[in-house]
Amino acid sequence: MFAVTATQTDPDNPLAGLTLGEHPEPKAPDGWTTVTVRAAALNHHDLWTLKGVGIKQDQLPIVLGCDAAGVDEDGNEVIVHAVIGRGADETLDPKRTLLSELYDGTFAERVMVPRGNLVPKPSALSFEQAACLPTAWLSAYRMLFDKAGLEPGSTVLVQGAGGGVATALIALGRAGGYRVWATSRSEEKRERARELGADQVFEPGARLPERVDAVMETVGQATWGHSLKSLRPGGRIVVSGATSGAVPPADLNRVFYMQLSVVGSTMGTRDQLQRLAVFLEQTGLRPVVDRTMPLADARDGFAAMAEGDIFGKVVFTV
């Protein structure tokens, strides 16, 4: 079958290890099933894998991709949950893994997954839209509605509008009744964030009209100081990833004096993915897709992500 794989890692030239071509068919063990992929979404995780983050050379080659929507062996339209683990919250299992880490991922014609990792795809969502949910949109859903501890009407600052998680945070926050503010270095992306639902947009580090109830932090080093300064007393920073570099140590004096809290957030559970799909079905909200392209053109999608030239999600069709 055709697949997109990582065959080597290089932190300076990650696309050097990106290989497109034939790959052995998956053979599902007991308790697993094979899904025919119709659409798969690109994430920073895939680029980091090519850089060698979280994977060793002896694990290669491996099919890239965490997210997919497709058809299972019984003909059902499904969304694939990317986290493989045990317990009521599989994301907290110390032995959890994601597709494309220990097991081949979704950038292929077919992928094998545990049967329990499948969620029914609402008919109102296209395969391309549904493929955006398992990582970026599910992470945003958990950050806002689980970890942030906010009531409707609260003010939320989203750092770094443009990426998949950030655009999901803006759209979900607006639909959830929050007042959403967003930052971006790009004037064009700030305007698109406003069109997506942000009430106000700012340049990075800008002084805000008032302090916010919560900050959604996915950028890391470049925005961390601004995130701390932007919170009201008792506010909360929800951290999920750091695309600009590791989050620096917190300013403990400020955290103590302002009674701030910093909480980490991972991707959500399968049950949360199912609720997210229903939320989109009921509200009419849809993921922002920057571009859709055939899986055979995946190199172009990876290059766009590496250059930061996207707003929303890159989706591959199979």
PDB file of C-alpha atoms in Angstrom:
ATOM      1  CA  MET A   1       0.000   0.000   0.000  1.00  0.00           C
ATOM      2  CA  PHE A   2       1.054   3.635  -0.433  1.00  0.00           C
ATOM      3  CA  ALA A   3       2.265   5.368   2.748  1.00  0.00           C
ATOM      4  CA  VAL A   4       4.243   8.350   4.038  1.00  0.00           C
ATOM      5  CA  THR A   5       7.012   7.205   6.371  1.00  0.00           C
ATOM      6  CA  ALA A   6       9.899   8.509   8.436  1.00  0.00           C
ATOM      7  CA  THR A   7      13.028   6.637   7.348  1.00  0.00           C
ATOM      8  CA  GLN A   8      15.585   8.775   9.181  1.00  0.00           C
ATOM      9  CA  THR A   9      15.651  11.733  11.576  1.00  0.00           C
ATOM     10  CA  ASP A  10      17.469  15.054  11.213  1.00  0.00           C
ATOM     11  CA  PRO A  11      16.815  18.009  13.557  1.00  0.00           C
ATOM     12  CA  ASP A  12      18.178  20.486  11.011  1.00  0.00           C
ATOM     13  CA  ASN A  13      16.649  19.045   7.838  1.00  0.00           C
ATOM     14  CA  PRO A  14      13.609  17.017   8.919  1.00  0.00           C
ATOM     15  CA  LEU A  15      12.179  16.576   5.425  1.00  0.00           C
ATOM     16  CA  ALA A  16      15.284  14.612   4.433  1.00  0.00           C
ATOM     17  CA  GLY A  17      13.802  11.567   6.160  1.00  0.00           C
ATOM     18  CA  LEU A  18      10.330  11.907   4.647  1.00  0.00           C
ATOM     19  CA  THR A  19       9.726   8.982   2.292  1.00  0.00           C
ATOM     20  CA  LEU A  20       6.697   8.377   0.074  1.00  0.00           C
ATOM     21  CA  GLY A  21       6.080   4.973  -1.458  1.00  0.00           C
ATOM     22  CA  GLU A  22       5.077   1.375  -0.888  1.00  0.00           C
ATOM     23  CA  HIS A  23       4.823  -0.008   2.650  1.00  0.00           C
ATOM     24  CA  PRO A  24       3.705  -3.430   3.954  1.00  0.00           C
ATOM     25  CA  GLU A  25      -0.014  -3.876   4.635  1.00  0.00           C
ATOM     26  CA  PRO A  26      -1.011  -3.725   8.324  1.00  0.00           C
ATOM     27  CA  LYS A  27      -1.826  -7.012  10.031  1.00  0.00           C
ATOM     28  CA  ALA A  28      -4.207  -6.362  12.909  1.00  0.00           C
ATOM     29  CA  PRO A  29      -3.721  -8.541  16.038  1.00  0.00           C
ATOM     30  CA  ASP A  30      -6.602  -9.711  18.237  1.00  0.00           C
ATOM     31  CA  GLY A  31      -8.626  -6.800  19.528  1.00  0.00           C
ATOM     32  CA  TRP A  32      -7.466  -4.521  16.701  1.00  0.00           C
ATOM     33  CA  THR A  33      -9.048  -3.702  13.387  1.00  0.00           C
ATOM     34  CA  THR A  34      -8.052  -2.146  10.079  1.00  0.00           C
ATOM     35  CA  VAL A  35      -9.464   1.177   8.931  1.00  0.00           C
ATOM     36  CA  THR A  36      -9.429   2.282   5.300  1.00  0.00           C
ATOM     37  CA  VAL A  37      -8.250   5.879   5.519  1.00  0.00           C
ATOM     38  CA  ARG A  38     -10.201   8.526   3.616  1.00  0.00           C
ATOM     39  CA  ALA A  39      -8.522  11.606   5.119  1.00  0.00           C
ATOM     40  CA  ALA A  40      -5.658  12.265   7.538  1.00  0.00           C
ATOM     41  CA  ALA A  41      -4.536  15.515   9.160  1.00  0.00           C
ATOM     42  CA  LEU A  42      -0.987  16.796   9.635  1.00  0.00           C
ATOM     43  CA  ASN A  43       0.283  17.839  13.085  1.00  0.00           C
ATOM     44  CA  HIS A  44       3.488  19.307  14.494  1.00  0.00           C
ATOM     45  CA  HIS A  45       4.004  15.889  16.083  1.00  0.00           C
ATOM     46  CA  ASP A  46       4.733  14.511  12.606  1.00  0.00           C
ATOM     47  CA  LEU A  47       7.386  17.157  11.955  1.00  0.00           C
ATOM     48  CA  TRP A  48       8.929  16.594  15.382  1.00  0.00           C
ATOM     49  CA  THR A  49       9.168  12.866  14.658  1.00  0.00           C
ATOM     50  CA  LEU A  50      11.218  13.658  11.568  1.00  0.00           C
ATOM     51  CA  LYS A  51      13.445  15.832  13.788  1.00  0.00           C
ATOM     52  CA  GLY A  52      14.013  12.870  16.115  1.00  0.00           C
ATOM     53  CA  VAL A  53      11.859  14.040  19.025  1.00  0.00           C
ATOM     54  CA  GLY A  54      10.348  11.113  20.943  1.00  0.00           C
ATOM     55  CA  ILE A  55      11.604   8.414  18.588  1.00  0.00           C
ATOM     56  CA  LYS A  56      14.817   6.472  18.043  1.00  0.00           C
ATOM     57  CA  GLN A  57      16.468   5.454  14.812  1.00  0.00           C
ATOM     58  CA  ASP A  58      15.891   1.748  15.508  1.00  0.00           C
ATOM     59  CA  GLN A  59      12.103   2.382  15.462  1.00  0.00           C
ATOM     60  CA  LEU A  60      12.285   3.455  11.820  1.00  0.00           C
ATOM     61  CA  PRO A  61      10.864   3.204   9.266  1.00  0.00           C
ATOM     62  CA  ILE A  62       7.449   4.049  10.660  1.00  0.00           C
ATOM     63  CA  VAL A  63       4.323   5.422   9.012  1.00  0.00           C
ATOM     64  CA  LEU A  64       3.680   8.995  10.141  1.00  0.00           C
ATOM     65  CA  GLY A  65       0.331  10.503  11.119  1.00  0.00           C
ATOM     66  CA  CYS A  66      -1.833  10.510  14.257  1.00  0.00           C
ATOM     67  CA  ASP A  67      -5.203  11.591  12.903  1.00  0.00           C
ATOM     68  CA  ALA A  68      -7.580   9.962  10.452  1.00  0.00           C
ATOM     69  CA  ALA A  69     -11.159   9.406   9.460  1.00  0.00           C
ATOM     70  CA  GLY A  70     -12.219   6.494   7.318  1.00  0.00           C
ATOM     71  CA  VAL A  71     -14.243   3.307   7.059  1.00  0.00           C
ATOM     72  CA  ASP A  72     -13.867   0.295   9.343  1.00  0.00           C
ATOM     73  CA  GLU A  73     -14.077  -3.366   8.354  1.00  0.00           C
ATOM     74  CA  ASP A  74     -17.856  -3.354   8.836  1.00  0.00           C
ATOM     75  CA  GLY A  75     -18.390  -0.380   6.545  1.00  0.00           C
ATOM     76  CA  ASN A  76     -18.929   2.168   9.335  1.00  0.00           C
ATOM     77  CA  GLU A  77     -17.638   5.717   8.940  1.00  0.00           C
ATOM     78  CA  VAL A  78     -15.317   6.347  11.893  1.00  0.00           C
ATOM     79  CA  ILE A  79     -12.832   8.746  13.460  1.00  0.00           C
ATOM     80  CA  VAL A  80      -9.595   7.252  14.774  1.00  0.00           C
ATOM     81  CA  HIS A  81      -8.567   8.208  18.313  1.00  0.00           C
ATOM     82  CA  ALA A  82      -4.772   8.474  18.299  1.00  0.00           C
ATOM     83  CA  VAL A  83      -3.962   7.686  21.960  1.00  0.00           C
ATOM     84  CA  ILE A  84      -3.345   4.034  22.768  1.00  0.00           C
ATOM     85  CA  GLY A  85      -3.468   3.346  26.496  1.00  0.00           C
ATOM     86  CA  ARG A  86      -5.367   1.768  29.346  1.00  0.00           C
ATOM     87  CA  GLY A  87      -7.617   3.033  32.110  1.00  0.00           C
ATOM     88  CA  ALA A  88     -10.540   5.416  32.385  1.00  0.00           C
ATOM     89  CA  ASP A  89      -8.303   8.202  31.054  1.00  0.00           C
ATOM     90  CA  GLU A  90      -5.889   6.604  28.613  1.00  0.00           C
ATOM     91  CA  THR A  91      -3.915   9.850  28.313  1.00  0.00           C
ATOM     92  CA  LEU A  92      -2.686   9.359  31.915  1.00  0.00           C
ATOM     93  CA  ASP A  93      -1.418   5.817  31.351  1.00  0.00           C
ATOM     94  CA  PRO A  94       2.393   6.030  31.826  1.00  0.00           C
ATOM     95  CA  LYS A  95       2.751   3.479  29.018  1.00  0.00           C
ATOM     96  CA  ARG A  96       0.451   5.327  26.621  1.00  0.00           C
ATOM     97  CA  THR A  97       1.597   5.960  23.091  1.00  0.00           C
ATOM     98  CA  LEU A  98       0.331   7.677  19.974  1.00  0.00           C
ATOM     99  CA  LEU A  99      -0.089   6.226  16.541  1.00  0.00           C
ATOM    100  CA  SER A 100       3.197   6.774  14.649  1.00  0.00           C
ATOM    101  CA  GLU A 101       5.298   6.247  17.806  1.00  0.00           C
ATOM    102  CA  LEU A 102       5.265   2.477  18.462  1.00  0.00           C
ATOM    103  CA  TYR A 103       2.699   1.580  15.804  1.00  0.00           C
ATOM    104  CA  ASP A 104       2.363   2.716  12.210  1.00  0.00           C
ATOM    105  CA  GLY A 105       0.347   5.905  11.826  1.00  0.00           C
ATOM    106  CA  THR A 106      -2.425   7.147   9.596  1.00  0.00           C
ATOM    107  CA  PHE A 107      -0.622   8.527   6.529  1.00  0.00           C
ATOM    108  CA  ALA A 108      -1.376   5.404   4.552  1.00  0.00           C
ATOM    109  CA  GLU A 109      -4.163   3.737   2.640  1.00  0.00           C
ATOM    110  CA  ARG A 110      -4.940   1.601   5.692  1.00  0.00           C
ATOM    111  CA  VAL A 111      -4.103   1.757   9.407  1.00  0.00           C
ATOM    112  CA  MET A 112      -4.578  -0.770  12.200  1.00  0.00           C
ATOM    113  CA  VAL A 113      -5.922   0.449  15.543  1.00  0.00           C
ATOM    114  CA  PRO A 114      -7.502  -1.035  18.697  1.00  0.00           C
ATOM    115  CA  ARG A 115     -11.244  -1.454  18.174  1.00  0.00           C
ATOM    116  CA  GLY A 116     -11.867   0.718  21.223  1.00  0.00           C
ATOM    117  CA  ASN A 117     -10.125   3.645  19.531  1.00  0.00           C
ATOM    118  CA  LEU A 118     -12.879   4.133  16.968  1.00  0.00           C
ATOM    119  CA  VAL A 119     -15.533   6.840  17.311  1.00  0.00           C
ATOM    120  CA  PRO A 120     -18.564   7.082  15.001  1.00  0.00           C
ATOM    121  CA  LYS A 121     -18.187   9.890  12.479  1.00  0.00           C
ATOM    122  CA  PRO A 122     -21.256  12.161  12.391  1.00  0.00           C
ATOM    123  CA  SER A 123     -22.715  12.206   8.891  1.00  0.00           C
ATOM    124  CA  ALA A 124     -22.756  16.007   9.035  1.00  0.00           C
ATOM    125  CA  LEU A 125     -18.950  16.073   9.052  1.00  0.00           C
ATOM    126  CA  SER A 126     -16.911  15.326   5.950  1.00  0.00           C
ATOM    127  CA  PHE A 127     -13.981  12.929   6.231  1.00  0.00           C
ATOM    128  CA  GLU A 128     -11.631  15.910   5.827  1.00  0.00           C
ATOM    129  CA  GLN A 129     -13.293  17.791   8.694  1.00  0.00           C
ATOM    130  CA  ALA A 130     -13.453  14.733  10.944  1.00  0.00           C
ATOM    131  CA  ALA A 131      -9.757  13.992  10.409  1.00  0.00           C
ATOM    132  CA  CYS A 132      -8.890  17.321  12.087  1.00  0.00           C
ATOM    133  CA  LEU A 133     -10.431  16.353  15.423  1.00  0.00           C
ATOM    134  CA  PRO A 134      -8.283  13.713  17.185  1.00  0.00           C
ATOM    135  CA  THR A 135      -5.201  15.815  17.999  1.00  0.00           C
ATOM    136  CA  ALA A 136      -5.516  19.592  17.510  1.00  0.00           C
ATOM    137  CA  TRP A 137      -9.254  20.007  18.076  1.00  0.00           C
ATOM    138  CA  LEU A 138      -9.403  17.457  20.863  1.00  0.00           C
ATOM    139  CA  SER A 139      -6.457  19.128  22.624  1.00  0.00           C
ATOM    140  CA  ALA A 140      -8.227  22.494  22.352  1.00  0.00           C
ATOM    141  CA  TYR A 141     -11.508  21.009  23.588  1.00  0.00           C
ATOM    142  CA  ARG A 142      -9.831  19.580  26.695  1.00  0.00           C
ATOM    143  CA  MET A 143      -7.872  22.777  27.365  1.00  0.00           C
ATOM    144  CA  LEU A 144     -10.970  24.963  27.268  1.00  0.00           C
ATOM    145  CA  PHE A 145     -13.740  22.820  28.675  1.00  0.00           C
ATOM    146  CA  ASP A 146     -11.832  20.539  31.056  1.00  0.00           C
ATOM    147  CA  LYS A 147      -8.624  22.181  32.281  1.00  0.00           C
ATOM    148  CA  ALA A 148      -9.359  25.922  32.172  1.00  0.00           C
ATOM    149  CA  GLY A 149     -12.124  25.893  34.790  1.00  0.00           C
ATOM    150  CA  LEU A 150     -13.978  28.764  33.124  1.00  0.00           C
ATOM    151  CA  GLU A 151     -17.577  29.908  33.008  1.00  0.00           C
ATOM    152  CA  PRO A 152     -19.220  31.308  29.858  1.00  0.00           C
ATOM    153  CA  GLY A 153     -18.418  34.998  29.504  1.00  0.00           C
ATOM    154  CA  SER A 154     -14.831  34.561  30.727  1.00  0.00           C
ATOM    155  CA  THR A 155     -11.983  36.164  28.788  1.00  0.00           C
ATOM    156  CA  VAL A 156      -9.444  33.797  27.215  1.00  0.00           C
ATOM    157  CA  LEU A 157      -6.137  34.743  25.578  1.00  0.00           C
ATOM    158  CA  VAL A 158      -4.956  32.408  22.807  1.00  0.00           C
ATOM    159  CA  GLN A 159      -1.267  32.794  22.057  1.00  0.00           C
ATOM    160  CA  GLY A 160       0.001  32.277  18.503  1.00  0.00           C
ATOM    161  CA  ALA A 161      -3.134  32.247  16.356  1.00  0.00           C
ATOM    162  CA  GLY A 162      -2.616  30.291  13.170  1.00  0.00           C
ATOM    163  CA  GLY A 163      -1.817  26.704  14.073  1.00  0.00           C
ATOM    164  CA  GLY A 164      -4.311  23.883  14.331  1.00  0.00           C
ATOM    165  CA  VAL A 165      -4.736  24.009  18.120  1.00  0.00           C
ATOM    166  CA  ALA A 166      -4.893  27.813  18.236  1.00  0.00           C
ATOM    167  CA  THR A 167      -7.535  28.080  15.516  1.00  0.00           C
ATOM    168  CA  ALA A 168      -9.536  25.364  17.266  1.00  0.00           C
ATOM    169  CA  LEU A 169      -9.272  27.275  20.554  1.00  0.00           C
ATOM    170  CA  ILE A 170     -10.620  30.442  18.950  1.00  0.00           C
ATOM    171  CA  ALA A 171     -13.536  28.696  17.240  1.00  0.00           C
ATOM    172  CA  LEU A 172     -14.444  26.500  20.220  1.00  0.00           C
ATOM    173  CA  GLY A 173     -14.066  29.381  22.664  1.00  0.00           C
ATOM    174  CA  ARG A 174     -16.401  31.551  20.644  1.00  0.00           C
ATOM    175  CA  ALA A 175     -18.956  28.734  20.359  1.00  0.00           C
ATOM    176  CA  GLY A 176     -18.631  28.033  24.099  1.00  0.00           C
ATOM    177  CA  GLY A 177     -19.528  31.593  25.066  1.00  0.00           C
ATOM    178  CA  TYR A 178     -16.083  32.918  25.979  1.00  0.00           C
ATOM    179  CA  ARG A 179     -14.635  36.288  25.013  1.00  0.00           C
ATOM    180  CA  VAL A 180     -11.578  35.257  22.998  1.00  0.00           C
ATOM    181  CA  TRP A 181      -8.484  37.397  22.436  1.00  0.00           C
ATOM    182  CA  ALA A 182      -5.632  36.189  20.232  1.00  0.00           C
ATOM    183  CA  THR A 183      -2.056  37.122  19.355  1.00  0.00           C
ATOM    184  CA  SER A 184      -0.026  36.569  16.199  1.00  0.00           C
ATOM    185  CA  ARG A 185       3.109  38.011  14.587  1.00  0.00           C
ATOM    186  CA  SER A 186       1.285  38.070  11.251  1.00  0.00           C
ATOM    187  CA  GLU A 187      -1.160  40.864  10.472  1.00  0.00           C
ATOM    188  CA  GLU A 188      -2.926  38.553   8.020  1.00  0.00           C
ATOM    189  CA  LYS A 189      -3.338  35.833  10.654  1.00  0.00           C
ATOM    190  CA  ARG A 190      -4.598  38.357  13.197  1.00  0.00           C
ATOM    191  CA  GLU A 191      -7.287  39.415  10.751  1.00  0.00           C
ATOM    192  CA  ARG A 192      -8.204  35.799  10.005  1.00  0.00           C
ATOM    193  CA  ALA A 193      -8.397  35.111  13.742  1.00  0.00           C
ATOM    194  CA  ARG A 194     -10.869  37.979  14.043  1.00  0.00           C
ATOM    195  CA  GLU A 195     -12.938  36.533  11.200  1.00  0.00           C
ATOM    196  CA  LEU A 196     -12.864  33.147  12.947  1.00  0.00           C
ATOM    197  CA  GLY A 197     -14.363  34.600  16.113  1.00  0.00           C
ATOM    198  CA  ALA A 198     -11.687  36.393  18.133  1.00  0.00           C
ATOM    199  CA  ASP A 199     -13.132  39.522  19.779  1.00  0.00           C
ATOM    200  CA  GLN A 200      -9.775  41.313  19.743  1.00  0.00           C
ATOM    201  CA  VAL A 201      -6.361  40.529  18.258  1.00  0.00           C
ATOM    202  CA  PHE A 202      -2.922  41.782  19.287  1.00  0.00           C
ATOM    203  CA  GLU A 203       0.714  41.626  18.335  1.00  0.00           C
ATOM    204  CA  PRO A 204       2.801  39.284  20.533  1.00  0.00           C
ATOM    205  CA  GLY A 205       3.701  40.902  23.843  1.00  0.00           C
ATOM    206  CA  ALA A 206       1.198  43.744  23.437  1.00  0.00           C
ATOM    207  CA  ARG A 207      -0.294  45.362  26.512  1.00  0.00           C
ATOM    208  CA  LEU A 208      -3.872  44.129  26.843  1.00  0.00           C
ATOM    209  CA  PRO A 209      -6.877  46.277  27.761  1.00  0.00           C
ATOM    210  CA  GLU A 210      -7.299  44.198  30.917  1.00  0.00           C
ATOM    211  CA  ARG A 211      -6.016  40.993  32.427  1.00  0.00           C
ATOM    212  CA  VAL A 212      -7.641  37.774  31.294  1.00  0.00           C
ATOM    213  CA  ASP A 213      -9.174  34.843  33.138  1.00  0.00           C
ATOM    214  CA  ALA A 214      -7.093  32.206  31.349  1.00  0.00           C
ATOM    215  CA  VAL A 215      -4.325  31.878  28.784  1.00  0.00           C
ATOM    216  CA  MET A 216      -4.141  29.013  26.318  1.00  0.00           C
ATOM    217  CA  GLU A 217      -0.408  28.459  25.847  1.00  0.00           C
ATOM    218  CA  THR A 218       0.907  26.309  22.983  1.00  0.00           C
ATOM    219  CA  VAL A 219       3.817  28.509  21.843  1.00  0.00           C
ATOM    220  CA  GLY A 220       6.128  28.251  24.853  1.00  0.00           C
ATOM    221  CA  GLN A 221       9.338  30.192  25.225  1.00  0.00           C
ATOM    222  CA  ALA A 222       8.440  33.095  22.918  1.00  0.00           C
ATOM    223  CA  THR A 223       5.184  33.993  24.698  1.00  0.00           C
ATOM    224  CA  TRP A 224       5.617  32.681  28.228  1.00  0.00           C
ATOM    225  CA  GLY A 225       6.484  35.978  29.888  1.00  0.00           C
ATOM    226  CA  HIS A 226       3.524  37.698  28.247  1.00  0.00           C
ATOM    227  CA  SER A 227       1.218  34.875  29.319  1.00  0.00           C
ATOM    228  CA  LEU A 228       2.175  35.327  32.982  1.00  0.00           C
ATOM    229  CA  LYS A 229       1.771  39.106  32.841  1.00  0.00           C
ATOM    230  CA  SER A 230      -1.622  38.875  31.106  1.00  0.00           C
ATOM    231  CA  LEU A 231      -3.403  36.847  33.820  1.00  0.00           C
ATOM    232  CA  ARG A 232      -5.698  38.334  36.452  1.00  0.00           C
ATOM    233  CA  PRO A 233      -5.136  37.327  40.089  1.00  0.00           C
ATOM    234  CA  GLY A 234      -6.266  33.740  40.429  1.00  0.00           C
ATOM    235  CA  GLY A 235      -6.093  33.168  36.675  1.00  0.00           C
ATOM    236  CA  ARG A 236      -4.877  30.021  34.976  1.00  0.00           C
ATOM    237  CA  ILE A 237      -2.455  29.159  32.190  1.00  0.00           C
ATOM    238  CA  VAL A 238      -3.246  25.928  30.368  1.00  0.00           C
ATOM    239  CA  VAL A 239      -0.148  24.546  28.644  1.00  0.00           C
ATOM    240  CA  SER A 240      -0.267  22.058  25.782  1.00  0.00           C
ATOM    241  CA  GLY A 241       2.947  21.907  23.793  1.00  0.00           C
ATOM    242  CA  ALA A 242       5.579  24.509  22.989  1.00  0.00           C
ATOM    243  CA  THR A 243       6.231  25.114  19.301  1.00  0.00           C
ATOM    244  CA  SER A 244       8.836  27.862  19.911  1.00  0.00           C
ATOM    245  CA  GLY A 245      10.866  25.975  22.497  1.00  0.00           C
ATOM    246  CA  ALA A 246      10.485  24.645  26.013  1.00  0.00           C
ATOM    247  CA  VAL A 247       8.433  26.657  28.480  1.00  0.00           C
ATOM    248  CA  PRO A 248      10.844  28.487  30.847  1.00  0.00           C
ATOM    249  CA  PRO A 249      10.535  28.019  34.606  1.00  0.00           C
ATOM    250  CA  ALA A 250       7.606  29.960  36.021  1.00  0.00           C
ATOM    251  CA  ASP A 251       8.178  33.269  37.772  1.00  0.00           C
ATOM    252  CA  LEU A 252       7.430  31.800  41.189  1.00  0.00           C
ATOM    253  CA  ASN A 253       7.163  35.186  42.887  1.00  0.00           C
ATOM    254  CA  ARG A 254       4.468  36.293  40.458  1.00  0.00           C
ATOM    255  CA  VAL A 255       2.710  32.930  40.615  1.00  0.00           C
ATOM    256  CA  PHE A 256       2.624  33.070  44.426  1.00  0.00           C
ATOM    257  CA  TYR A 257       1.715  36.768  44.727  1.00  0.00           C
ATOM    258  CA  MET A 258      -1.014  36.659  42.058  1.00  0.00           C
ATOM    259  CA  GLN A 259      -2.245  33.188  43.099  1.00  0.00           C
ATOM    260  CA  LEU A 260      -1.896  32.005  39.516  1.00  0.00           C
ATOM    261  CA  SER A 261      -2.122  28.373  38.495  1.00  0.00           C
ATOM    262  CA  VAL A 262      -0.355  26.614  35.652  1.00  0.00           C
ATOM    263  CA  VAL A 263      -1.808  23.311  34.458  1.00  0.00           C
ATOM    264  CA  GLY A 264      -0.628  20.953  31.775  1.00  0.00           C
ATOM    265  CA  SER A 265      -3.022  19.457  29.271  1.00  0.00           C
ATOM    266  CA  THR A 266      -2.703  16.540  26.904  1.00  0.00           C
ATOM    267  CA  MET A 267      -4.874  15.289  24.092  1.00  0.00           C
ATOM    268  CA  GLY A 268      -8.293  14.214  25.304  1.00  0.00           C
ATOM    269  CA  THR A 269      -9.813  10.806  25.826  1.00  0.00           C
ATOM    270  CA  ARG A 270     -11.830   8.741  23.379  1.00  0.00           C
ATOM    271  CA  ASP A 271     -15.003   9.740  25.231  1.00  0.00           C
ATOM    272  CA  GLN A 272     -14.082  13.422  24.905  1.00  0.00           C
ATOM    273  CA  LEU A 273     -13.436  12.902  21.190  1.00  0.00           C
ATOM    274  CA  GLN A 274     -16.947  11.481  20.840  1.00  0.00           C
ATOM    275  CA  ARG A 275     -18.419  14.455  22.720  1.00  0.00           C
ATOM    276  CA  LEU A 276     -16.405  16.869  20.583  1.00  0.00           C
ATOM    277  CA  ALA A 277     -17.797  15.282  17.417  1.00  0.00           C
ATOM    278  CA  VAL A 278     -21.329  15.675  18.777  1.00  0.00           C
ATOM    279  CA  PHE A 279     -20.594  19.291  19.785  1.00  0.00           C
ATOM    280  CA  LEU A 280     -19.586  20.127  16.212  1.00  0.00           C
ATOM    281  CA  GLU A 281     -22.599  18.303  14.834  1.00  0.00           C
ATOM    282  CA  GLN A 282     -24.985  20.211  17.109  1.00  0.00           C
ATOM    283  CA  THR A 283     -23.439  23.673  16.790  1.00  0.00           C
ATOM    284  CA  GLY A 284     -22.554  23.612  13.091  1.00  0.00           C
ATOM    285  CA  LEU A 285     -18.959  24.505  13.973  1.00  0.00           C
ATOM    286  CA  ARG A 286     -16.380  23.115  11.566  1.00  0.00           C
ATOM    287  CA  PRO A 287     -12.572  22.850  11.667  1.00  0.00           C
ATOM    288  CA  VAL A 288     -10.528  25.391   9.750  1.00  0.00           C
ATOM    289  CA  VAL A 289      -8.767  23.592   6.881  1.00  0.00           C
ATOM    290  CA  ASP A 290      -5.920  25.580   5.380  1.00  0.00           C
ATOM    291  CA  ARG A 291      -5.416  23.227   2.454  1.00  0.00           C
ATOM    292  CA  THR A 292      -6.390  19.768   1.261  1.00  0.00           C
ATOM    293  CA  MET A 293      -4.104  17.705  -0.943  1.00  0.00           C
ATOM    294  CA  PRO A 294      -3.612  14.109  -2.055  1.00  0.00           C
ATOM    295  CA  LEU A 295      -1.437  11.987   0.225  1.00  0.00           C
ATOM    296  CA  ALA A 296       0.979  11.652  -2.697  1.00  0.00           C
ATOM    297  CA  ASP A 297       1.690  15.403  -2.310  1.00  0.00           C
ATOM    298  CA  ALA A 298       2.353  15.185   1.433  1.00  0.00           C
ATOM    299  CA  ARG A 299       5.843  16.664   1.092  1.00  0.00           C
ATOM    300  CA  ASP A 300       4.286  20.017   0.137  1.00  0.00           C
ATOM    301  CA  GLY A 301       2.133  19.956   3.266  1.00  0.00           C
ATOM    302  CA  PHE A 302       5.107  19.195   5.507  1.00  0.00           C
ATOM    303  CA  ALA A 303       7.087  22.013   3.889  1.00  0.00           C
ATOM    304  CA  ALA A 304       4.253  24.498   4.505  1.00  0.00           C
ATOM    305  CA  MET A 305       4.084  23.505   8.179  1.00  0.00           C
ATOM    306  CA  ALA A 306       7.862  23.752   8.575  1.00  0.00           C
ATOM    307  CA  GLU A 307       7.739  27.287   7.145  1.00  0.00           C
ATOM    308  CA  GLY A 308       4.792  28.310   9.334  1.00  0.00           C
ATOM    309  CA  ASP A 309       2.794  29.107   6.219  1.00  0.00           C
ATOM    310  CA  ILE A 310      -0.570  27.742   7.363  1.00  0.00           C
ATOM    311  CA  PHE A 311      -3.735  28.877   9.140  1.00  0.00           C
ATOM    312  CA  GLY A 312      -5.655  25.914  10.464  1.00  0.00           C
ATOM    313  CA  LYS A 313      -5.113  22.327   9.367  1.00  0.00           C
ATOM    314  CA  VAL A 314      -3.389  20.588   6.474  1.00  0.00           C
ATOM    315  CA  VAL A 315      -5.407  17.539   5.401  1.00  0.00           C
ATOM    316  CA  PHE A 316      -4.310  14.687   3.136  1.00  0.00           C
ATOM    317  CA  THR A 317      -6.910  12.755   1.177  1.00  0.00           C
ATOM    318  CA  VAL A 318      -6.438   9.086   0.357  1.00  0.00           C
TER     319      VAL A 318
END
